[in-house]
C-alpha atoms as a printed R data frame, in Angstrom:
    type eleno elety resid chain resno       x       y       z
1   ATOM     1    CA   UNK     A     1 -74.550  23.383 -15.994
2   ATOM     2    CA   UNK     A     2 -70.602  24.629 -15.828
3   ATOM     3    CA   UNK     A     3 -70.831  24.447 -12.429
4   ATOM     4    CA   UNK     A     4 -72.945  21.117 -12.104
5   ATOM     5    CA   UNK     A     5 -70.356  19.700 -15.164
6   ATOM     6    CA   UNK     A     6 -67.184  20.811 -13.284
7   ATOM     7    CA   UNK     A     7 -68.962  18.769  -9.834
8   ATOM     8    CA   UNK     A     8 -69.032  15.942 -11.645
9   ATOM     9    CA   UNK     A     9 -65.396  16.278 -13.148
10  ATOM    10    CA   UNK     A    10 -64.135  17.166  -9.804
11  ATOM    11    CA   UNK     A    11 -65.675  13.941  -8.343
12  ATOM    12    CA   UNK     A    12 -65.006  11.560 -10.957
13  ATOM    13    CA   UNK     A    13 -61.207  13.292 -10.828
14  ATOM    14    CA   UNK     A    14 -61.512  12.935  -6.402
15  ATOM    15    CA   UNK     A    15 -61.852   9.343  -7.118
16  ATOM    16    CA   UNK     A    16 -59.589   8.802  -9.911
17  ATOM    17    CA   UNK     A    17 -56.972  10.413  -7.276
18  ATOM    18    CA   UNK     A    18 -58.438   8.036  -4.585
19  ATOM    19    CA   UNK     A    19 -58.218   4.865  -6.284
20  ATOM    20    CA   UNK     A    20 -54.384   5.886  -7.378
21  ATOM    21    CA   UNK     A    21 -53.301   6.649  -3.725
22  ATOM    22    CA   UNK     A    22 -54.910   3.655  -2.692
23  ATOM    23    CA   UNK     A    23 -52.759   1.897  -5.548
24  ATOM    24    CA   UNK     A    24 -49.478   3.518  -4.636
25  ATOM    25    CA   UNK     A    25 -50.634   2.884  -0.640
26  ATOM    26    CA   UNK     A    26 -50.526  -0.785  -1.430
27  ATOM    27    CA   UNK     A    27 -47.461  -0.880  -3.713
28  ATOM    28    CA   UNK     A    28 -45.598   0.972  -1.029
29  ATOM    29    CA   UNK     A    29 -46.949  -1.607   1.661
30  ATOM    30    CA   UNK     A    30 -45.988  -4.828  -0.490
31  ATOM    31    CA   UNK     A    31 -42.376  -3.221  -1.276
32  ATOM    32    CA   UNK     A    32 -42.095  -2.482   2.676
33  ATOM    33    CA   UNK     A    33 -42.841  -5.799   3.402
34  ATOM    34    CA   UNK     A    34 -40.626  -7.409   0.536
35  ATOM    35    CA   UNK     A    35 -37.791  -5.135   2.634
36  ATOM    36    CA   UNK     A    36 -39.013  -6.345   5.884
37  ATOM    37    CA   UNK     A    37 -38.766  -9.764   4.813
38  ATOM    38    CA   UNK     A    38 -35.436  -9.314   3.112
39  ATOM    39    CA   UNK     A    39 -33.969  -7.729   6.156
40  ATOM    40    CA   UNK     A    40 -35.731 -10.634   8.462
41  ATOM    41    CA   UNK     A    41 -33.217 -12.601   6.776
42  ATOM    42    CA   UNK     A    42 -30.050 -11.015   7.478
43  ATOM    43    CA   UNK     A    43 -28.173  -9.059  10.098
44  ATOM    44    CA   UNK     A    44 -25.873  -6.594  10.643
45  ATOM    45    CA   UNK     A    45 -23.434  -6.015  13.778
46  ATOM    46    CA   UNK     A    46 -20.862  -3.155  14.220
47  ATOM    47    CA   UNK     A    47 -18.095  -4.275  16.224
48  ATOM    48    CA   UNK     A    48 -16.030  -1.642  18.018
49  ATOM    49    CA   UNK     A    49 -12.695  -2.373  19.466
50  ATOM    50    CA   UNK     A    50  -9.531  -1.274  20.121
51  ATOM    51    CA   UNK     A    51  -6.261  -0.428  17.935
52  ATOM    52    CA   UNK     A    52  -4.791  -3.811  17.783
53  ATOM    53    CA   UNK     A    53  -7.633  -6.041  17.574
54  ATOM    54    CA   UNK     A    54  -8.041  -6.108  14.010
55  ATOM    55    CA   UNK     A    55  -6.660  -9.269  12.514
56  ATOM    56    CA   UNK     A    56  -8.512 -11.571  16.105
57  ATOM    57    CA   UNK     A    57 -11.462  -9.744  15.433
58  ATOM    58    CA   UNK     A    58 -11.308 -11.044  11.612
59  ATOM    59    CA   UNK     A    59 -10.590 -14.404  12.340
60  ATOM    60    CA   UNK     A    60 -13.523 -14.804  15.379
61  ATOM    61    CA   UNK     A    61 -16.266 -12.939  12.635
62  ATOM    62    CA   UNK     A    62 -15.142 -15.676   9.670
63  ATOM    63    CA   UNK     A    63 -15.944 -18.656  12.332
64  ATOM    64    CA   UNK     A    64 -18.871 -17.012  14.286
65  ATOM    65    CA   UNK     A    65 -20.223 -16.037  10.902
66  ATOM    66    CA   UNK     A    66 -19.827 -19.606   9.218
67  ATOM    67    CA   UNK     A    67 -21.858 -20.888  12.440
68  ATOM    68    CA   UNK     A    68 -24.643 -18.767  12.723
69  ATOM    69    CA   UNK     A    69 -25.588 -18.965   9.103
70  ATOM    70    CA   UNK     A    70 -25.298 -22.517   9.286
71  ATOM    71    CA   UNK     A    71 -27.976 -22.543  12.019
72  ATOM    72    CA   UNK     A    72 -29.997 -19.999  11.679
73  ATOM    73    CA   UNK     A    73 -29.945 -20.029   7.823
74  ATOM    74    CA   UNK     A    74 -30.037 -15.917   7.911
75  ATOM    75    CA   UNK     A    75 -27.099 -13.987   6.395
76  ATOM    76    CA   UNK     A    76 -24.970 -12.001   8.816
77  ATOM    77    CA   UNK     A    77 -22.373  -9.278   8.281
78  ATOM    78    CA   UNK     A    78 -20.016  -8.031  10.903
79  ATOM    79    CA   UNK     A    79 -18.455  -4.757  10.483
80  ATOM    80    CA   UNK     A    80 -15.753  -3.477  12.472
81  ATOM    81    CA   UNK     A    81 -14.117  -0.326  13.761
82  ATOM    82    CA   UNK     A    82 -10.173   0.344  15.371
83  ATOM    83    CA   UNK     A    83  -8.553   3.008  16.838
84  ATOM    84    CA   UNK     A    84  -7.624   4.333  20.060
85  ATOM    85    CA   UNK     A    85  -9.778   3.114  23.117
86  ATOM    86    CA   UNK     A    86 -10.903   5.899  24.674
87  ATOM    87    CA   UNK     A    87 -11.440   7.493  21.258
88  ATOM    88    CA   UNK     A    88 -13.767   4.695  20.284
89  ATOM    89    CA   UNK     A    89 -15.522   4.784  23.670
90  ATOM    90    CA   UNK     A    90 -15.914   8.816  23.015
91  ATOM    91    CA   UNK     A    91 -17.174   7.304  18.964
92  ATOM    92    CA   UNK     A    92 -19.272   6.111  20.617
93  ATOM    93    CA   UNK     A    93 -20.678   7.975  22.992
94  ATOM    94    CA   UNK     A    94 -21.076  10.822  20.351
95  ATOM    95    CA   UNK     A    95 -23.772   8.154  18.113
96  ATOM    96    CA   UNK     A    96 -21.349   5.245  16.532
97  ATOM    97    CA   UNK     A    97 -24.035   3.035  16.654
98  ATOM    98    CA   UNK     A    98 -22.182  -0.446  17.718
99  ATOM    99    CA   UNK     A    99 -24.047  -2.881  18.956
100 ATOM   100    CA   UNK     A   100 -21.085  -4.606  20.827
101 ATOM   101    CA   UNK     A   101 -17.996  -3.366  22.098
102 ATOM   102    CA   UNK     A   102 -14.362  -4.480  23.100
103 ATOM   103    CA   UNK     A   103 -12.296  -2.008  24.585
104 ATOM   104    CA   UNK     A   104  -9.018  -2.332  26.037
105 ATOM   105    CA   UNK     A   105 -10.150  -0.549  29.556
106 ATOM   106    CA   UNK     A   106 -12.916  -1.232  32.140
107 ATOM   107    CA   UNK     A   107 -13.283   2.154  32.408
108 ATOM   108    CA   UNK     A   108 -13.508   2.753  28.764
109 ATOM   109    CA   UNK     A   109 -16.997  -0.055  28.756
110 ATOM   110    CA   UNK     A   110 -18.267   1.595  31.983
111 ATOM   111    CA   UNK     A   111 -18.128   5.834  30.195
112 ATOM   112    CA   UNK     A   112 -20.735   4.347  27.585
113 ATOM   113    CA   UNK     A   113 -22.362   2.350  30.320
114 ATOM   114    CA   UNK     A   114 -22.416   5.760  32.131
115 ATOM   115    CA   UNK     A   115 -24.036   7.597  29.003
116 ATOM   116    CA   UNK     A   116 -26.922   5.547  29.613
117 ATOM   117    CA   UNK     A   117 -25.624   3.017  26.259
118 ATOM   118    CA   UNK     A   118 -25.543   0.306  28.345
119 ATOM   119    CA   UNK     A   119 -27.410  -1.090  30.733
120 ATOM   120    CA   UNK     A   120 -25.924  -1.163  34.367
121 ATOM   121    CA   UNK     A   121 -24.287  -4.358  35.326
122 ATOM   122    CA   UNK     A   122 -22.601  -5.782  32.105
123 ATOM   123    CA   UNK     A   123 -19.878  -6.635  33.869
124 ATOM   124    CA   UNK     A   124 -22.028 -10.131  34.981
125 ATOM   125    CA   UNK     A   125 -23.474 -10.420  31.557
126 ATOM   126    CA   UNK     A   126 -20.442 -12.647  30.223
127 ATOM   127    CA   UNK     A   127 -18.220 -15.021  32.118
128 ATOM   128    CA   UNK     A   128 -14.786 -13.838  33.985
129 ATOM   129    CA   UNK     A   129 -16.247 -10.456  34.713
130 ATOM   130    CA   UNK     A   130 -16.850  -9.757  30.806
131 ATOM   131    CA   UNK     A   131 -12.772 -10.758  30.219
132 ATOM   132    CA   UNK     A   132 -12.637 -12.775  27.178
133 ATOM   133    CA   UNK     A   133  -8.172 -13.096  27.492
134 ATOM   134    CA   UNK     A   134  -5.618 -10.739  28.979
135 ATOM   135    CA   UNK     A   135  -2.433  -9.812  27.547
136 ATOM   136    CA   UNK     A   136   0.436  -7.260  28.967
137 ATOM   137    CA   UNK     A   137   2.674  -4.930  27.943
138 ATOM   138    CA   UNK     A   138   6.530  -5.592  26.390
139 ATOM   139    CA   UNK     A   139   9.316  -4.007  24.859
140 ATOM   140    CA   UNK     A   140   9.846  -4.307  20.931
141 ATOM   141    CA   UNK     A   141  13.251  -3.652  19.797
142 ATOM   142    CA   UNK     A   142  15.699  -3.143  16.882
143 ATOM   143    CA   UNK     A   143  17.602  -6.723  15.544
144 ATOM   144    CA   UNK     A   144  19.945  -7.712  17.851
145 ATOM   145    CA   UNK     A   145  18.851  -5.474  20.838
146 ATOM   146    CA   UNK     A   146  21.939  -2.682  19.948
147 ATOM   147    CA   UNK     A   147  20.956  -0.603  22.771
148 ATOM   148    CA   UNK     A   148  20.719  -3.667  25.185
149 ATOM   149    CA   UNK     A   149  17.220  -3.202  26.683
150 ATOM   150    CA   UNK     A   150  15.890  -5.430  29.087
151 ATOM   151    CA   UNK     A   151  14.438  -3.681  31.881
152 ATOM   152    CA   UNK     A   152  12.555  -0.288  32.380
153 ATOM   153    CA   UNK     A   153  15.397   1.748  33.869
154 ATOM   154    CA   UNK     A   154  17.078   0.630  30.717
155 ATOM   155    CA   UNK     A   155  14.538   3.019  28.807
156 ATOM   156    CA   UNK     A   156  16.050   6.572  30.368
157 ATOM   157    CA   UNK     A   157  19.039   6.112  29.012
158 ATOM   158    CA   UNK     A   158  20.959   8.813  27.158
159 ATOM   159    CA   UNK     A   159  20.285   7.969  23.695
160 ATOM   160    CA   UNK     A   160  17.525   5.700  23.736
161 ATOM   161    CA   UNK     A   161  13.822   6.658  22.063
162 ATOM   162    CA   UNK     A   162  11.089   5.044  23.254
163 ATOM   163    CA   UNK     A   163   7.612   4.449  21.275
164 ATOM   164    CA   UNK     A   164   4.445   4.604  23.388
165 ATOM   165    CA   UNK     A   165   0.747   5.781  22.291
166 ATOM   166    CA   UNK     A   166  -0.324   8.807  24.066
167 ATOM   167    CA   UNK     A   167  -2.765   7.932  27.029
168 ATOM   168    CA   UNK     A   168  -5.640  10.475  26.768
169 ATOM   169    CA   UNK     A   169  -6.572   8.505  23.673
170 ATOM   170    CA   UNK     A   170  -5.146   5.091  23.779
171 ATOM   171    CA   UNK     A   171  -5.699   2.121  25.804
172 ATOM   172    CA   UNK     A   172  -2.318   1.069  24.614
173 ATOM   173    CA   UNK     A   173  -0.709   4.845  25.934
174 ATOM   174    CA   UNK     A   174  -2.618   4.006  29.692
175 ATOM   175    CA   UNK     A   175  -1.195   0.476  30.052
176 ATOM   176    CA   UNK     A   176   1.966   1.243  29.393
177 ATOM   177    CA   UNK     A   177   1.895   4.765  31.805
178 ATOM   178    CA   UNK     A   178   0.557   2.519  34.397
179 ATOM   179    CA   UNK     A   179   2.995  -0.670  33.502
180 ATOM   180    CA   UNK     A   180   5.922   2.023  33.792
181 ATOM   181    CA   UNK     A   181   4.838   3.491  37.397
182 ATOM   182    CA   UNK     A   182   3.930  -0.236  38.654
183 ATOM   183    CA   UNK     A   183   7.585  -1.023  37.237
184 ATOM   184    CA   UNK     A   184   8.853   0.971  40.343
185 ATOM   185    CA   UNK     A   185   6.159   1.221  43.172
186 ATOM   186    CA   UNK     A   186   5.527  -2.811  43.354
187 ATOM   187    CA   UNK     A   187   9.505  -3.124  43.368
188 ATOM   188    CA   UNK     A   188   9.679  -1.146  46.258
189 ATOM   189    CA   UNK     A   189   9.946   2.761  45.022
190 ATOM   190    CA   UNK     A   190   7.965   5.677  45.931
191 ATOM   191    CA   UNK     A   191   5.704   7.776  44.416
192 ATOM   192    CA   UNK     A   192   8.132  10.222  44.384
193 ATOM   193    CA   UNK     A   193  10.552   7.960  42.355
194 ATOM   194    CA   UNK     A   194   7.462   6.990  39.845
195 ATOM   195    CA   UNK     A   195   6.867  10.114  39.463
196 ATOM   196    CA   UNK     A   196  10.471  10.904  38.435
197 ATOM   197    CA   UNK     A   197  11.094   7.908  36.396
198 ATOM   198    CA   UNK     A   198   8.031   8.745  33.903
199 ATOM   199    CA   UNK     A   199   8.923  12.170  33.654
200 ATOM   200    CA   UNK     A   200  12.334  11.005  32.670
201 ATOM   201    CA   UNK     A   201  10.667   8.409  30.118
202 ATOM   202    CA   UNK     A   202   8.610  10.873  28.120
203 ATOM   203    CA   UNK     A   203  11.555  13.155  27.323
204 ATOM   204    CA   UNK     A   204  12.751  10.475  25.478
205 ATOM   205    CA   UNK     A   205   9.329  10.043  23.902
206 ATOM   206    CA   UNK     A   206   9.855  12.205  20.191
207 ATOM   207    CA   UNK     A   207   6.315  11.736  19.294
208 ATOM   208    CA   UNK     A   208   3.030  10.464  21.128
209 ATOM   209    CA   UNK     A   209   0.664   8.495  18.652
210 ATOM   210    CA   UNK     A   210  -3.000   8.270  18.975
211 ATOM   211    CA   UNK     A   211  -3.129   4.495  19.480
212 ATOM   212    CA   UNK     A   212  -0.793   1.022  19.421
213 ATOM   213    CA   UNK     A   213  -1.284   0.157  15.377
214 ATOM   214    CA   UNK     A   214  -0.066   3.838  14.717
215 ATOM   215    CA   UNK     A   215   2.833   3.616  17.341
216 ATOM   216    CA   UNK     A   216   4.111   0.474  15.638
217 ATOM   217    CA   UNK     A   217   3.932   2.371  12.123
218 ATOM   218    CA   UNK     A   218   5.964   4.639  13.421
219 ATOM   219    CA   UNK     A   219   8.485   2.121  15.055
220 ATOM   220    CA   UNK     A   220   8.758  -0.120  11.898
221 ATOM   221    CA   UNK     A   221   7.889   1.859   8.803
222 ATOM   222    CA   UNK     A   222   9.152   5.143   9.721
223 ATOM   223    CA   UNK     A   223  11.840   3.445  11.494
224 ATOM   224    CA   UNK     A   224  11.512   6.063  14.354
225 ATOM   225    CA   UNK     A   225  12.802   5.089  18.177
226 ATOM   226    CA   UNK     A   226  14.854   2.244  19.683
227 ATOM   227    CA   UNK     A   227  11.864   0.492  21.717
228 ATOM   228    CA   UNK     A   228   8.090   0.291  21.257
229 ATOM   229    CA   UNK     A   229   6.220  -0.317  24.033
230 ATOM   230    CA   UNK     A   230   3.363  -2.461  22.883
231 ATOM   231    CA   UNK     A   231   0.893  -5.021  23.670
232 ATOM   232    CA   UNK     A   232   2.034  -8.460  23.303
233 ATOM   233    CA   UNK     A   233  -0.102  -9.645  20.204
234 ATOM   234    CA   UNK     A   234   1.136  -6.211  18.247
235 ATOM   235    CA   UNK     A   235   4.829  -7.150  19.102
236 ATOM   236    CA   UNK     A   236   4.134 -10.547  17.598
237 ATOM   237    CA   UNK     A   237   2.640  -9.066  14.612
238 ATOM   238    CA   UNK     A   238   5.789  -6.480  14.091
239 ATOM   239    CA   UNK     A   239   8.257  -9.295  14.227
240 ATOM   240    CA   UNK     A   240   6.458 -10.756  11.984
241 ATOM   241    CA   UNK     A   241   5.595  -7.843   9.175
242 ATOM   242    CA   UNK     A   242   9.113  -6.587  10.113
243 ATOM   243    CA   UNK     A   243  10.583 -10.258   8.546
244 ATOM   244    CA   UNK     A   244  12.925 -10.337  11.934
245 ATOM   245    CA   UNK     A   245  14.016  -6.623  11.816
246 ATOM   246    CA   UNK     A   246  12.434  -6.147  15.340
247 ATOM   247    CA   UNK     A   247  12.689  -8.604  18.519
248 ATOM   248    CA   UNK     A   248  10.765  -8.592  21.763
249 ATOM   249    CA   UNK     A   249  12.348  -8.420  24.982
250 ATOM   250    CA   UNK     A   250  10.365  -9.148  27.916
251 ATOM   251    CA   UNK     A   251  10.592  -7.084  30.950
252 ATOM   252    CA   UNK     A   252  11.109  -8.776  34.160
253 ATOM   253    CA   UNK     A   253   7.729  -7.098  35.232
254 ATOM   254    CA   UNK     A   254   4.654  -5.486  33.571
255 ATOM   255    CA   UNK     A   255   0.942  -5.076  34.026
256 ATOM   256    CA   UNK     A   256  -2.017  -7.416  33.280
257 ATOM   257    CA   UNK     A   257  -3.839  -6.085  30.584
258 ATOM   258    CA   UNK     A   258  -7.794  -7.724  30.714
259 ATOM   259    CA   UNK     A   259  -9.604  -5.822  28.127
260 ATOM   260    CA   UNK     A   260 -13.365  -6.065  28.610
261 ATOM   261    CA   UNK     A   261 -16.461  -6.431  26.027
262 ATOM   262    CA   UNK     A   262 -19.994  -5.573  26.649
263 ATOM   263    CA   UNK     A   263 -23.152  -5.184  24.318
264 ATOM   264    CA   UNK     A   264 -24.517  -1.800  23.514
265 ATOM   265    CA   UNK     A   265 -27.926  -2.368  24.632
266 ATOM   266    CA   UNK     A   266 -29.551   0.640  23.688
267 ATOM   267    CA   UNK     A   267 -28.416   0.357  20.153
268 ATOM   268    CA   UNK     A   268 -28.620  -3.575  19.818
269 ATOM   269    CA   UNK     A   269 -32.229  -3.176  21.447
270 ATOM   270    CA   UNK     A   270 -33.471  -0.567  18.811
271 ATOM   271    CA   UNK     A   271 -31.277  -2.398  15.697
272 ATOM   272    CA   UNK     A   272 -33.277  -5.803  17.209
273 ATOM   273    CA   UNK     A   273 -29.531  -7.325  17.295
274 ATOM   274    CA   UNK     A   274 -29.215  -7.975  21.172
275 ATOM   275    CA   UNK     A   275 -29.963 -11.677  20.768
276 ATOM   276    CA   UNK     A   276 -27.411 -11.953  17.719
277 ATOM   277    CA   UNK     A   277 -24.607  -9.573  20.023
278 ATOM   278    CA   UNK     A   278 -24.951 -11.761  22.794
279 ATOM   279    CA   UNK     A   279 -24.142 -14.543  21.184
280 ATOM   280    CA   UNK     A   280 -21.369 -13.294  19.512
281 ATOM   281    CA   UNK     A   281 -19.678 -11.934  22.870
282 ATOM   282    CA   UNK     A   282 -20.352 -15.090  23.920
283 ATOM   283    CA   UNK     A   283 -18.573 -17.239  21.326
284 ATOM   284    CA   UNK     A   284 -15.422 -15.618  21.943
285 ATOM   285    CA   UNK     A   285 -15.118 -17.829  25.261
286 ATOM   286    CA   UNK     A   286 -15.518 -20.721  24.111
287 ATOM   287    CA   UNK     A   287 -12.458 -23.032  23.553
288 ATOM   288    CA   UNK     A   288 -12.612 -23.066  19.783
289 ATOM   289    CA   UNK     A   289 -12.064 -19.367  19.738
290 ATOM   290    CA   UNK     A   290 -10.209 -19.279  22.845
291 ATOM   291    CA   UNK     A   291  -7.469 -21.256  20.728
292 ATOM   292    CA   UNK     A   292  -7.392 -18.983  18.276
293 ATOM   293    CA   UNK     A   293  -7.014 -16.182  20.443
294 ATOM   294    CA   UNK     A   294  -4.168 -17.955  21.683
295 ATOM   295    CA   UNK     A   295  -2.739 -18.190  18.497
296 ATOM   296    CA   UNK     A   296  -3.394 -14.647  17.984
297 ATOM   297    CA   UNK     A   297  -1.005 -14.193  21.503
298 ATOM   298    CA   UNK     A   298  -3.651 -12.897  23.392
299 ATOM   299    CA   UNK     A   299  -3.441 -14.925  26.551
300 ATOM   300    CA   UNK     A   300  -6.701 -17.747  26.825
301 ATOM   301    CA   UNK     A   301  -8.498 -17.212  30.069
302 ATOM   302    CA   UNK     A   302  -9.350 -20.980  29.516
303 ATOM   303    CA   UNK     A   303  -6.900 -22.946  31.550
304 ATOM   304    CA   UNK     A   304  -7.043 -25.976  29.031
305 ATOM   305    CA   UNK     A   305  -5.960 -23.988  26.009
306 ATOM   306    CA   UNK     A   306  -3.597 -21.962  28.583
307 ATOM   307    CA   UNK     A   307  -1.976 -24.726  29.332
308 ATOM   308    CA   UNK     A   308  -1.657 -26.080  25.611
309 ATOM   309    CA   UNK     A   309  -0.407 -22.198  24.099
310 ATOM   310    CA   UNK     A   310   1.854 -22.270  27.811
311 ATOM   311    CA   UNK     A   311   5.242 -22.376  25.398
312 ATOM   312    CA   UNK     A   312   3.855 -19.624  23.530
313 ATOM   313    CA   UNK     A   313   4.155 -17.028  26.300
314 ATOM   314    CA   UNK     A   314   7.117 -16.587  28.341
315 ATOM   315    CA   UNK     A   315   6.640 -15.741  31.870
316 ATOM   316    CA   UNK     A   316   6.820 -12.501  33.807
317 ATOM   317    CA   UNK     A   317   5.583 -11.228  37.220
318 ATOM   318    CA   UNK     A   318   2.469  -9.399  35.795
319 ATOM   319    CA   UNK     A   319   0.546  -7.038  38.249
320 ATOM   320    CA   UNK     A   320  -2.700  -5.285  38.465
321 ATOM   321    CA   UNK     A   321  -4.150  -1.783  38.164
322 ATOM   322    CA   UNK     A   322  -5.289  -2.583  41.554
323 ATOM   323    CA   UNK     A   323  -1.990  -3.262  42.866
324 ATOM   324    CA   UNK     A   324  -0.850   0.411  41.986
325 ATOM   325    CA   UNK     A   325  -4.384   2.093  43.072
326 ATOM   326    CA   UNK     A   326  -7.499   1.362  44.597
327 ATOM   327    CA   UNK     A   327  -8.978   0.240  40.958
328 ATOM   328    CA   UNK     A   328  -9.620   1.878  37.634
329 ATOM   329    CA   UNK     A   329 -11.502   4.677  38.463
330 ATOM   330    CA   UNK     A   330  -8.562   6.337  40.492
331 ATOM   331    CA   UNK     A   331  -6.754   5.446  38.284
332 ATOM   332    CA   UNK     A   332  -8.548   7.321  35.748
333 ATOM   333    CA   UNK     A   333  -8.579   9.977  38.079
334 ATOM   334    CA   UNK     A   334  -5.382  10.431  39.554
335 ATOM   335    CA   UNK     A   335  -3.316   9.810  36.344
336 ATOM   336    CA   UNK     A   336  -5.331  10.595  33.069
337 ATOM   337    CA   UNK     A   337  -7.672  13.138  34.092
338 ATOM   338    CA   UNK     A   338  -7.357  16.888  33.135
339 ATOM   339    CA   UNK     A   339  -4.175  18.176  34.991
340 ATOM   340    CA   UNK     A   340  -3.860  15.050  36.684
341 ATOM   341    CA   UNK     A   341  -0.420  13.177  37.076
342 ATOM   342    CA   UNK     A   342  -0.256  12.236  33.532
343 ATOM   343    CA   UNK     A   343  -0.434  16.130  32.409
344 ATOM   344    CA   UNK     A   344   1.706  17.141  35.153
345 ATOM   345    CA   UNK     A   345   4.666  14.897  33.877
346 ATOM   346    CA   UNK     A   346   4.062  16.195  30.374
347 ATOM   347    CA   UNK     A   347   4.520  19.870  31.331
348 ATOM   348    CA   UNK     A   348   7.706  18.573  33.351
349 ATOM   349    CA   UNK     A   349   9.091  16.325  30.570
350 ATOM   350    CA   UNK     A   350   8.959  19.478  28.179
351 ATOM   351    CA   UNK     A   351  11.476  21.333  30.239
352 ATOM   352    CA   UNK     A   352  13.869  19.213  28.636
């Protein structure tokens, strides 16, 4: 009978258990599907960009936002991340799970498109090669230009400091290497003289930020150098914070900057954002947004709103990375690579 009684307690127990796992099973499926439902109504994008995109990224997200909720009646949040190009390309790279990205470098895109990130091609994914607006690099300077720059020879002379993010981490450092070697080799110089004209300019370099928004800190609230070389938005925006203490001079030559954007597939694909991240890449080329990028002084790639902003941005002679090598993956190699050209002038410039 104890054995018989404790059957029968055992089994009544079994399906007491039974009944409450079945319960709990369905609980836990209607709360799921509450979630699912909850999360079928909104969406989430990580945006990661470059140093001195914050404030244009701000302003697209406020008016891409206000539209797609309006349509789709789903909530969206877009979340961003800055810094350093090549640093956010390495981010990631190393699991920063963005679901689009806009870097200031082709070759920055084309690393995470080389991890396997994104999908081969994404150059043809967007119009003008994935471009959305180009930009270049200029000189910032102190009130009144005291040490009277205006051209790049004028920035290896005794006495002047010059600003500049360091390359191996910023698409802001690159440009402005490769704006300062194009500033003698498509005026006629050698190789040779490049080579000795950028070694000159990083002695007078006193410190080598990661990216552009930290080499203007340095330049305006550290008050450190005589000239920042920086893109042409972030000069905008330093006259501006600076309330006139800084000016921009243009140089009579520079390089075209086209930063690129691409989505992440392999993240957007498994976050079930791709259709979301296409359409926000996509936004920024049309002309609403291409006016505010104008405003912004990025250069419009549309040639209605170029011509409108025209005023806005004074003209230079602007070349390309293909006008100084055979395109941005010799580039890549031949300047910014370990001990390539780039390292080389370092280890010379030291030998002050």
């Amino acid at each position: 009978m104890t054995i018989h009684s404790f059957k029968t307690g055992s089994e009544k127990s079994f399906r007491w258990l039974a009944a409450l796992l079945t319960l709990t099973a369905i609980g836990m499926s209607l709360a799921t599907s509450g979630c699912t439902k909850k999360s079928s109504n909104s969406q989430e994008l990580l945006h990661v960009s470059y140093d001195v995109t914050r404030e244009i990224c701000t302003a697209v997200n406020e008016k891409f936002i206000k539209r797609y909720e309006a349509e789709s009646g789903k909530k969206l949040t877009i979340k961003q991340s800055h810094g350093g190009s090549s640093s956010q390309a390495r981010s990631v790279m190393d699991g920063l799970k963005a679901d689009v990205v806009s870097l200031a470098l082709w070759i920055d895109i084309n690393a995470i498109a080389k991890s396997g990130l994104i999908e081969p091609g994404w150059e043809n994914r967007l119009p003008n090669e994935s471009i959305p607006y180009f930009s270049t690099v200029v000189f910032v300077v102190r009130k009144g230009n005291p040490k009277n720059i205006k051209d790049w020879p004028d920035l290896v002379r005794e006495g002047v400091e010059v600003i500049t993010p360091n390359p191996k981490s910023s698409g802001n450092g690159k440009l402005s290497f490769l704006a300062a070697w194009g500033s003698v080799t498509t005026r006629g110089g050698s190789e040779e003289e490049a080579m000795k004209y950028l070694t000159d300019l990083y002695r007078h370099v006193p410190v080598l930020e990661s990216g552009g928004r930290g080499a203007t800190t340095t330049f305006l609230n550290k008050r450190i150098g005589d000239v920042q070389l920086a893109w042409e938005n972030e000069g905008y925006l330093a006259v501006k914070e600076s309330k006139g203490e800084v000016e921009i001079v243009y140089p009579p030559v520079s390089i075209r900057a086209e930063p690129v954007a691409a989505v992440v597939t392999s993240n957007a694909k498994r976050k079930g954002t791709t259709e979301t991240a296409e359409a926000y890449l996509k936004f920024y080329f049309e002309p609403e947004v291409q006016k505010l990028i104008a405003e912004n002084y990025f250069r419009p790639i549309d040639p209605q709103i170029a011509e409108e902003f025209k005023e806005k941005f004074p003209p230079l002679t602007m070349f390309r990375v293909t006008d100084i090598s055979k395109g941005w993956d010799d580039a890549q190699t031949r300047f910014f690579s370990e001990g390539a050209l780039f390292d080389q002038i370092s280890k010379l410039a030291a030998k002050r």
